[in-house]
Short mmCIF file of C-alpha atoms and ligand atoms in Angstrom, two decimals:
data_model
loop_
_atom_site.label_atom_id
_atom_site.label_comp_id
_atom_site.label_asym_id
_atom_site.label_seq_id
_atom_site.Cartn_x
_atom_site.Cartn_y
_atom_site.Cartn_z
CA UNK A 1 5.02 23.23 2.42
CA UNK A 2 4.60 20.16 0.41
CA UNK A 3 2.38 16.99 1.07
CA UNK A 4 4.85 15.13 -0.30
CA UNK A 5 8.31 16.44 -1.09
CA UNK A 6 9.26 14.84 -4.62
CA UNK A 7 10.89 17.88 -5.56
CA UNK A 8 12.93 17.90 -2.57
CA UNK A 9 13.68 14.51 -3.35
CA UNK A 10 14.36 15.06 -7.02
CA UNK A 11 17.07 17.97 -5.96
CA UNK A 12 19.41 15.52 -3.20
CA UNK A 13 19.11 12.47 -6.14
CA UNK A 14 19.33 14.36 -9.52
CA UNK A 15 22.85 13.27 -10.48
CA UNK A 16 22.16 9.62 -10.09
CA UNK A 17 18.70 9.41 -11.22
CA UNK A 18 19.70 11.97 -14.37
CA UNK A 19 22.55 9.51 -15.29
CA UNK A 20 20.45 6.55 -14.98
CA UNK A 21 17.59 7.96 -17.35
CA UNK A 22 20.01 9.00 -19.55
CA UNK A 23 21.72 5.57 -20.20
CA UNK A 24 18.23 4.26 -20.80
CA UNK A 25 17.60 6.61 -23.37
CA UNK A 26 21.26 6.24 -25.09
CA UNK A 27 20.82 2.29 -25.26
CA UNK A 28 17.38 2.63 -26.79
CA UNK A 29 15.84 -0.51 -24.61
CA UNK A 30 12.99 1.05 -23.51
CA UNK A 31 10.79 -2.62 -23.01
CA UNK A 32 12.65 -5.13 -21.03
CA UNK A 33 16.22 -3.66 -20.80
CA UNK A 34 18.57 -4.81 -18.61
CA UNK A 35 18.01 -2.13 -15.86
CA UNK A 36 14.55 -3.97 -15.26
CA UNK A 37 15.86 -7.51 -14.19
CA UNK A 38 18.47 -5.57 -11.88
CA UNK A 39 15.76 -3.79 -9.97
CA UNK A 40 14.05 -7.20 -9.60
CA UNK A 41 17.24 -9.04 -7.98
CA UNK A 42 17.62 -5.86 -5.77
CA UNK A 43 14.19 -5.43 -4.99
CA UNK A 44 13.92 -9.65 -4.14
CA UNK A 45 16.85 -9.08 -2.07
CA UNK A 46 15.42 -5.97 -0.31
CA UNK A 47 12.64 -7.67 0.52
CA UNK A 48 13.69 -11.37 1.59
CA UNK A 49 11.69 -13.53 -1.15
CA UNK A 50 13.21 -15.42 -4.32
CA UNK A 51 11.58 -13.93 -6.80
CA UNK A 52 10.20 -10.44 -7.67
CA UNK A 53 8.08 -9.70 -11.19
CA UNK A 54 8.06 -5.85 -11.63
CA UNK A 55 4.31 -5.06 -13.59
CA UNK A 56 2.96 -1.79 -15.15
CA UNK A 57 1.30 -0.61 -11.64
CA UNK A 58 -0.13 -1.74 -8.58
CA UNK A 59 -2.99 -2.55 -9.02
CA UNK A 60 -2.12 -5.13 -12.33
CA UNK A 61 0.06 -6.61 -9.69
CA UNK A 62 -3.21 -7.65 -7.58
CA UNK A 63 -4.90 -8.50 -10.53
CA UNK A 64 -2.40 -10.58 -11.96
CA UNK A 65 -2.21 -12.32 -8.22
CA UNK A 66 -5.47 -13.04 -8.18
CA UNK A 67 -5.64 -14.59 -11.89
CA UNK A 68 -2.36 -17.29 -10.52
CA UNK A 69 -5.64 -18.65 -8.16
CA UNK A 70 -8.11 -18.67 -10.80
CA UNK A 71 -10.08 -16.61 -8.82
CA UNK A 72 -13.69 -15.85 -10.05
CA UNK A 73 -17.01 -16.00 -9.99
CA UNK A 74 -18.54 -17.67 -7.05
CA UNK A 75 -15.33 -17.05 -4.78
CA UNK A 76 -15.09 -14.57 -1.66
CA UNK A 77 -11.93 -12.72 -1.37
CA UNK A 78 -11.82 -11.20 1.88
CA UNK A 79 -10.33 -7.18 2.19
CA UNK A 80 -10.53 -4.73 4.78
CA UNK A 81 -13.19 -1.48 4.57
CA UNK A 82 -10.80 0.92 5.01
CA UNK A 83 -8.20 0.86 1.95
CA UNK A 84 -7.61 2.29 -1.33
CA UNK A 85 -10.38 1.73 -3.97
CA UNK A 86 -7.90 -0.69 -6.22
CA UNK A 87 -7.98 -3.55 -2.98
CA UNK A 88 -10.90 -4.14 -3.36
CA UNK A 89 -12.01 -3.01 -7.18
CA UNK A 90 -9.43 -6.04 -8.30
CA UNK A 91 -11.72 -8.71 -6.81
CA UNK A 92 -14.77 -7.72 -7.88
CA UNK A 93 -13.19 -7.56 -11.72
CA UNK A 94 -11.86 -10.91 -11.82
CA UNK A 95 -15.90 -11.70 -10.81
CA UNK A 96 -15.49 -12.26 -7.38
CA UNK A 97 -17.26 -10.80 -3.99
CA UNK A 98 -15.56 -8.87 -1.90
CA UNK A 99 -16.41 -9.44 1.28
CA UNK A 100 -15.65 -6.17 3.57
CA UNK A 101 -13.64 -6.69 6.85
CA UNK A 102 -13.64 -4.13 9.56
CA UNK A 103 -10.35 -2.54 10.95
CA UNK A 104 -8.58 -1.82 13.71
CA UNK A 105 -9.12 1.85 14.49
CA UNK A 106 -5.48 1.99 16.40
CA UNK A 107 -3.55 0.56 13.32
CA UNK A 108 -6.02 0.66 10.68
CA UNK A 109 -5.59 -1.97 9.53
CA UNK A 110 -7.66 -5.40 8.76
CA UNK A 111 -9.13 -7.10 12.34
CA UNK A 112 -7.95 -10.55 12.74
CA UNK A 113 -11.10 -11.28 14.70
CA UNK A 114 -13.44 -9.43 12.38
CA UNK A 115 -11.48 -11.55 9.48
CA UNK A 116 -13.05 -14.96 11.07
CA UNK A 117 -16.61 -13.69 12.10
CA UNK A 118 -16.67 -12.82 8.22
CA UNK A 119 -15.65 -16.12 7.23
CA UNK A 120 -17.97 -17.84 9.58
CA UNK A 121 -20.89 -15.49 7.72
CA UNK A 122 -19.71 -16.72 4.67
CA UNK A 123 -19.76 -20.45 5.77
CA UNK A 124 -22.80 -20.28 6.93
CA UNK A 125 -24.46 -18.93 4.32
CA UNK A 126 -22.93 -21.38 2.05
CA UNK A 127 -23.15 -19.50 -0.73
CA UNK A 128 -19.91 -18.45 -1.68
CA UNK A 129 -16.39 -20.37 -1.50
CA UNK A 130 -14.18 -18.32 0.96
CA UNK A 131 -10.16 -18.52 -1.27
CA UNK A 132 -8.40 -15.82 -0.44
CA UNK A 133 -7.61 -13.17 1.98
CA UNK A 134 -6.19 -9.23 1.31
CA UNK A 135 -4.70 -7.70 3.76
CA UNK A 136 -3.58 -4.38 3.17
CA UNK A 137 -0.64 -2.88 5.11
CA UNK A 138 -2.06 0.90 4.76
CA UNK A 139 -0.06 4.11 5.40
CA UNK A 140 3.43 2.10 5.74
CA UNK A 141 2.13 -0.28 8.63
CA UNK A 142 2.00 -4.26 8.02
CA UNK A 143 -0.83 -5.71 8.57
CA UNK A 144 -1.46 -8.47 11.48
CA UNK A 145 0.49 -11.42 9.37
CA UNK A 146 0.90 -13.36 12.55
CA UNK A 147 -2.89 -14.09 13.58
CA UNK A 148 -4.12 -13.36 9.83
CA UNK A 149 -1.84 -16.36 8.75
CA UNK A 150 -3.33 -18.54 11.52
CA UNK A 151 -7.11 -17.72 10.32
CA UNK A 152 -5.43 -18.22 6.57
CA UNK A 153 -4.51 -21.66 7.45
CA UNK A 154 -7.29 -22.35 9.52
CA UNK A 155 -9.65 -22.30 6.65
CA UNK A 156 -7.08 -22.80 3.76
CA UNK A 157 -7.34 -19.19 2.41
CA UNK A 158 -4.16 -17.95 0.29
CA UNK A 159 -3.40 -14.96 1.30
CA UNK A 160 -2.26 -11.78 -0.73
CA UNK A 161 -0.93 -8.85 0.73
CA UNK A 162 -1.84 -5.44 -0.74
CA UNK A 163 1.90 -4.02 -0.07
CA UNK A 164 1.50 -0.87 -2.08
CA UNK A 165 1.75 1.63 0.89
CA UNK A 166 3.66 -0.63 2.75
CA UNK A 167 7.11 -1.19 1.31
CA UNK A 168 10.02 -1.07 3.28
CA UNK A 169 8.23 -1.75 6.32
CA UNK A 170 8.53 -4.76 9.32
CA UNK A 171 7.54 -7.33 11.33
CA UNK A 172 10.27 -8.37 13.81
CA UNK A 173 13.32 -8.90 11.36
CA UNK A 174 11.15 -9.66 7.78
CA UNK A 175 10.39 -6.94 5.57
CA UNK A 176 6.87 -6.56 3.93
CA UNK A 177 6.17 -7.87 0.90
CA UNK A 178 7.23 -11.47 2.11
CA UNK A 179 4.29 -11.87 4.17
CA UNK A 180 1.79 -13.23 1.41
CA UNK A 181 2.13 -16.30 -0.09
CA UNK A 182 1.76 -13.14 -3.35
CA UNK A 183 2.68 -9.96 -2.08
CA UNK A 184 2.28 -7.10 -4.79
CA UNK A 185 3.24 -3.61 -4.22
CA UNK A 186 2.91 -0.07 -6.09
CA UNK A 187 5.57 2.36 -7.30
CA UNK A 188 3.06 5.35 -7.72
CA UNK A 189 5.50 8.48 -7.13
CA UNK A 190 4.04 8.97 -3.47
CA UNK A 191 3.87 5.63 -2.72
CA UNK A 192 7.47 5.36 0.07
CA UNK A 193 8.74 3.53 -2.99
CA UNK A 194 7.73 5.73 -6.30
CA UNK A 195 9.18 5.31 -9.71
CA UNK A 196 8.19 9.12 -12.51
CA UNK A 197 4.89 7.68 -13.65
CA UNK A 198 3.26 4.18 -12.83
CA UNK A 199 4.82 0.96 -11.74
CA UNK A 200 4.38 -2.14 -9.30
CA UNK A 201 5.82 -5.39 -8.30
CA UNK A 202 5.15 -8.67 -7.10
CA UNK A 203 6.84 -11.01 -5.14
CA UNK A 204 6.89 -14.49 -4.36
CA UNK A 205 8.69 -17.78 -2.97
CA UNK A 206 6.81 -19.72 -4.84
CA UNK A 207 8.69 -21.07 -8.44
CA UNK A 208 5.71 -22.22 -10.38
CA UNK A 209 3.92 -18.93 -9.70
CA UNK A 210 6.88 -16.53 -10.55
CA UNK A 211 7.36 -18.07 -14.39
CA UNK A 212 3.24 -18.19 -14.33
CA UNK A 213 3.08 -14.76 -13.61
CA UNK A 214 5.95 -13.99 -16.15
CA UNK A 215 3.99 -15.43 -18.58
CA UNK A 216 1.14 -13.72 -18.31
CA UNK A 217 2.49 -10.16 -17.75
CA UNK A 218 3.98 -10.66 -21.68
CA UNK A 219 0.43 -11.92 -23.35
CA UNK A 220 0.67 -15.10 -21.83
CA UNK A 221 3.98 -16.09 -23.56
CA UNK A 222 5.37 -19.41 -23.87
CA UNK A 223 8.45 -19.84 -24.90
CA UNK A 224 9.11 -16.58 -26.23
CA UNK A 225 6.66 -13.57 -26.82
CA UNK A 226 5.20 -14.66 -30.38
CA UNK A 227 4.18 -18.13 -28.87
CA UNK A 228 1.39 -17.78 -26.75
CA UNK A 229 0.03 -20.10 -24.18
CA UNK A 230 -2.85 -18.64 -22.27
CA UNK A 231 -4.82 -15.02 -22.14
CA UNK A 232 -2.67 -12.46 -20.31
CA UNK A 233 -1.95 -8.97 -20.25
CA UNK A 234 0.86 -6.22 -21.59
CA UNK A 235 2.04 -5.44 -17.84
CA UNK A 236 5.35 -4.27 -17.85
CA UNK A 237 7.43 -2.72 -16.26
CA UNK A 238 9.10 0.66 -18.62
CA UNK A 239 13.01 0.26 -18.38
CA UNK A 240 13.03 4.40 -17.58
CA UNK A 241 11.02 3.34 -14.76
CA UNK A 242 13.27 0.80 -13.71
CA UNK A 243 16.26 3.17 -13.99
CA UNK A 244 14.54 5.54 -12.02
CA UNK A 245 13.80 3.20 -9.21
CA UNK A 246 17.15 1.77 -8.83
CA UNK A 247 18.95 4.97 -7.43
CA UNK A 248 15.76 5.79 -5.65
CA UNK A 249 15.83 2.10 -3.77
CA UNK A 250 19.30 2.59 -3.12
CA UNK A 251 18.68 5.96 -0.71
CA UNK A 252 15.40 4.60 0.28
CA UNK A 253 18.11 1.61 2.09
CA UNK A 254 20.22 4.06 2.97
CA UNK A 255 18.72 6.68 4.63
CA UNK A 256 14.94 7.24 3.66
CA UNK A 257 13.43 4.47 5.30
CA UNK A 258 15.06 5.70 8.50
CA UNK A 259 14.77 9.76 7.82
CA UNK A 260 10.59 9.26 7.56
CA UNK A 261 10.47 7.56 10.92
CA UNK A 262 13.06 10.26 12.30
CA UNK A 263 9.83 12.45 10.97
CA UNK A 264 7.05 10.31 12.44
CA UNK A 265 9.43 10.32 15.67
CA UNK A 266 8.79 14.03 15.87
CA UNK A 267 5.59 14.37 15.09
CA UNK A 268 4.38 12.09 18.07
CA UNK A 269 6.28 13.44 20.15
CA UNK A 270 4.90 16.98 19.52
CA UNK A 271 1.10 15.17 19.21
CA UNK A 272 0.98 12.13 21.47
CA UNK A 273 -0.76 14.62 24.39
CA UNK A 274 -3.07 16.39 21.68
CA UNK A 275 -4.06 14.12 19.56
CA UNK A 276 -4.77 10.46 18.54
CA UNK A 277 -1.10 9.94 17.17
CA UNK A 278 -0.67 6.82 15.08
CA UNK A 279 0.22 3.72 16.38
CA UNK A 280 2.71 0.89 15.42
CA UNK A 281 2.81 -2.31 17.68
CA UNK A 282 5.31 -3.16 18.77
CA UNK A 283 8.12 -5.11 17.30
CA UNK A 284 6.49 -3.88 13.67
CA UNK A 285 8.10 -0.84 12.23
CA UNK A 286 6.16 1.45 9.05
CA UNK A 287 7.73 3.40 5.99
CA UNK A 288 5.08 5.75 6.91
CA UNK A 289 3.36 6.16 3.79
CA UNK A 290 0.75 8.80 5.37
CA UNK A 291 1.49 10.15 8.94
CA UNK A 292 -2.72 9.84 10.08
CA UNK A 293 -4.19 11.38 12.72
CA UNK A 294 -7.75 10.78 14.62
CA UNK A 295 -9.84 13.62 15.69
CA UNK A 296 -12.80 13.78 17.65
CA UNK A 297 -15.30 13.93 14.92
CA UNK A 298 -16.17 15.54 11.33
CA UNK A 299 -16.88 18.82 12.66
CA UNK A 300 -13.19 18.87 14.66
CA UNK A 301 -11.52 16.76 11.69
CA UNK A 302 -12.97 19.25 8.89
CA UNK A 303 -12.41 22.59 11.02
CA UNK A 304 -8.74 21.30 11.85
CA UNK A 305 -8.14 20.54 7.95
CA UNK A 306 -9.19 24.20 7.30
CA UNK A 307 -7.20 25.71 9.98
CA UNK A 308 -4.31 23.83 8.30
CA UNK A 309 -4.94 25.05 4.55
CA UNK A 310 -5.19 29.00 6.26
CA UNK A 311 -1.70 28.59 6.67
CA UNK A 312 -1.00 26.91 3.41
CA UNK A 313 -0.22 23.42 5.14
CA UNK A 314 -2.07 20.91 2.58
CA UNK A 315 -3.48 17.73 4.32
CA UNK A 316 -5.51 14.62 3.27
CA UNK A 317 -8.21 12.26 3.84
CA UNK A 318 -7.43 9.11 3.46
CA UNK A 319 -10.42 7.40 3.08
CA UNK A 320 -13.55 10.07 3.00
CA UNK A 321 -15.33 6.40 1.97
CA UNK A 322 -15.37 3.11 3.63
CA UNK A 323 -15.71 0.33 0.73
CA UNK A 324 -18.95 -0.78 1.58
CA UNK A 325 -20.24 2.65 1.14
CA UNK A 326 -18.57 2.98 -2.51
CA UNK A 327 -21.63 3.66 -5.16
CA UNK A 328 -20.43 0.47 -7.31
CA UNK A 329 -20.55 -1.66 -3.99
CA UNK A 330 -24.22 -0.76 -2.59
CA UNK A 331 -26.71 -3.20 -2.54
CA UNK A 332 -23.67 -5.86 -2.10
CA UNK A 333 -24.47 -8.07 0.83
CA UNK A 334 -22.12 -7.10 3.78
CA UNK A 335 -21.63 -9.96 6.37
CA UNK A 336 -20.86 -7.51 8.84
CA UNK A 337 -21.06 -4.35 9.95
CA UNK A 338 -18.02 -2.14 9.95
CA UNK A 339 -18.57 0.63 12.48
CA UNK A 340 -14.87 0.89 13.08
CA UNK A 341 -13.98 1.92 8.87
CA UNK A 342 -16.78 4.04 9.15
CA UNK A 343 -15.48 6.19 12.42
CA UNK A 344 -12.41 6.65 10.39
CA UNK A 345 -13.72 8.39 7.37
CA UNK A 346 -15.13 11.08 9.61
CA UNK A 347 -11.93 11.40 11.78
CA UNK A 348 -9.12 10.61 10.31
CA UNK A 349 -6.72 13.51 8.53
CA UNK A 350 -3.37 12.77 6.96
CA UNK A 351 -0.51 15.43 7.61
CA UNK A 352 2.16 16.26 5.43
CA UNK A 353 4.71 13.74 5.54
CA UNK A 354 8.14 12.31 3.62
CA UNK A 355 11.59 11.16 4.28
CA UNK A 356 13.09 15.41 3.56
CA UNK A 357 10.67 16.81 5.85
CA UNK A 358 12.26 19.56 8.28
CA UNK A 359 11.87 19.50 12.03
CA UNK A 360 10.88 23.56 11.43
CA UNK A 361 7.88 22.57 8.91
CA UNK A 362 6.85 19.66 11.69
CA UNK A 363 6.73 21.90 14.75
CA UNK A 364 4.43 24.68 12.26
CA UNK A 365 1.82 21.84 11.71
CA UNK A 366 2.28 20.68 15.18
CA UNK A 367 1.81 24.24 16.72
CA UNK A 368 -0.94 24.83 14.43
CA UNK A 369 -2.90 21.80 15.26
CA UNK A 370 -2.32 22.93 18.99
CA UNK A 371 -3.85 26.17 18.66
CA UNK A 372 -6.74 25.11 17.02
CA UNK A 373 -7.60 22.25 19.66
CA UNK A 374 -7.43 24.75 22.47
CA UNK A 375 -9.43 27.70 20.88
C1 LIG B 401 -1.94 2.72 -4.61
C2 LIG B 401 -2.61 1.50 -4.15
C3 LIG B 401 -2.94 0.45 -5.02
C4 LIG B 401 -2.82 0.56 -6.51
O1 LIG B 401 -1.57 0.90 -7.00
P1 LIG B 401 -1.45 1.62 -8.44
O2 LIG B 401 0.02 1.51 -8.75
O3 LIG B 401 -1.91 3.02 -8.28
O4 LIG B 401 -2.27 0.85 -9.41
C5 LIG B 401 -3.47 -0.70 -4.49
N1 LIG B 401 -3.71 -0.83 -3.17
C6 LIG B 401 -3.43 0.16 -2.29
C7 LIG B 401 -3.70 -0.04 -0.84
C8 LIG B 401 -2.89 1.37 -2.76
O5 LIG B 401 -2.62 2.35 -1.89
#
């Protein structure tokens, strides 16, 4: 059993995605060809926004969001505790603080509440200037846009959402990726969206930004590439990447999207009575990135991961490290405790999970995680 199928994958697609590779390579126009503004109409479309800048990952997409602010030193950017490293790493390189927010240990995802109490601590200290906020919409799940806007506006923070495991999910009728005023997202092959090799995107309604951002993920072009107008960055997206993606997007509408939550479907139904089965709120729907569930504790979450391996079913933590606890962050001031991020590190165990996954391979970890809870 695979973690993540993209073999599987690779075998229902290979005609399209073999063609589209191979007109790539025949035309030569590896930088910039015309496969690469194609995938950024479809992807805009996709997602609901007018413009979408494809970049050479994920986590250049944050950074270049963050540079459109002029984000720096003497700013907090606020991101949840629980997330991939990059959330959080991106502020802290444009010279920023992170400040950590707690989670939600039903969705994971950032605490509206615990967003304000943070900004309070920051006000009140008076220290830093609070600009922007991060919310992350981890394993496929938006985050809380509705009462995260309303704390946004509040205290005129921008807000950028961290879309890279999100993509494809929704929140009543709008897709993610539209929920920032930047939303950036990551074609990493296991991200729900994954290009062969690295990728990312951002999107925006916002005119001034998009041809800012275009600017600066060419060297901070002008005009055209040789005139040069401010510092930027060689972030592109590679046209094979492109070509790759545009098949993939196209079954990803048509039937991925909908096949992984067919999956999730199962598994809670097999796990609701058993476990701590994930939960999505309702009126929000997730591309299921990871399928994550809670145990007890370490000793239940690490015995249960080896039960799993015993019988060759590979798992995952996602996160064995709340930010706050990363080595590079200690010693950072944290305005808040964040008991809830913590829990999760020692409980939390990721199961084997993608849009070809076979009700047989889903009842063997289901069974499996049955017999090992009532040893
Ligand atoms: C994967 C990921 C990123 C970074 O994307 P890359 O394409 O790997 O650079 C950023 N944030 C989150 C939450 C991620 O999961």
């Amino acid at each position: 059993m695979q973690f993540r199928d993209l073999k599987k994958q690779y075998d229902t697609l290979k005609p399209s995605i073999d063609a589209s590779i191979a007109a790539v390579i025949n035309s030569t126009s590896f930088i910039s060809g015309p496969q690469v503004k194609e995938l950024e109409d479809r992807l805009a479309e996709y997602v609901g926004v007018k413009h979408c800048i494809t970049c050479a990952n994920g986590t250049d997409a944050l950074t270049m969001a963050l540079m459109t602010w002029d984000i720096g030193p003497g700013d907090a950017v606020f991101v949840p505790d629980f997330t991939f490293f990059a959330t959080a790493e991106t502020v802290a390189f444009e010279g920023a603080v992170p400040v950590f927010v707690d989670v939600d240990d039903a969705t994971f995802n950032m605490d509206p509440d615990k967003l304000e109490k943070a900004i309070q601590a920051v006000l009140d200290e008076g220290k830093l200037t609070p600009r922007a906020v991060v919310p992350v919409d981890l394993f496929g799940l938006p985050a809380s846009y509705p009462e995260i806007r309303r704390i946004a506006e509040k205290y005129s923070l921008k807000i950028l959402e961290d879309g890279a495991q999100g993509f494809g999910g929704m929140i009543g009728d709008k897709r993610a990726c539209s929920f920032g005023d930047i939303s950036t997202t990551s074609f990493f092959p296991a991200k729900p969206l994954g290009c062969y090799g690295d990728g990312g995107a951002i999107f925006t309604d916002d005119d001034d930004i998009a041809a800012y951002l275009k600017s600066i993920r060419v060297h901070g072009k002008g005009s055209y590439k040789y005139e040069n107008i401010r510092v930027g960055l060689n972030s592109r997206l590679d046209t094979i990447q492109a070509a790759v993606l545009l098949p993939k997007l196209q079954a990803f509408q048509e039937h991925e999207l909908e096949q992984v939550n067919g999956a999730a479907a199962a598994y809670t139904e097999l796990l609701k009575d058993v476990v701590n089965t994930p939960m999505v709120p309702e009126g929000y729907l997730s591309s299921w990135a990871q399928y994550t569930i809670r145990l007890e504790n370490r000793e239940q979450r690490d015995g249960l991961q080896a039960a799993l391996k015993t019988r060759e079913i590979p798992t995952m933590i996602y996160y064995p490290i709340s930010m706050h606890r990363q080595k590079v962050f200690t010693g950072m001031k944290l305005y808040q405790e964040c008991p809830a991020a913590e829990r999760l590190c020692e409980t939390v165990l990721s199961l084997p999970m993608h849009p070809y996954m076979e009700k047989a391979d889903i009842e063997i970890v289901a069974e499996t995680i049955q017999d090992f809870l009532m040893r």
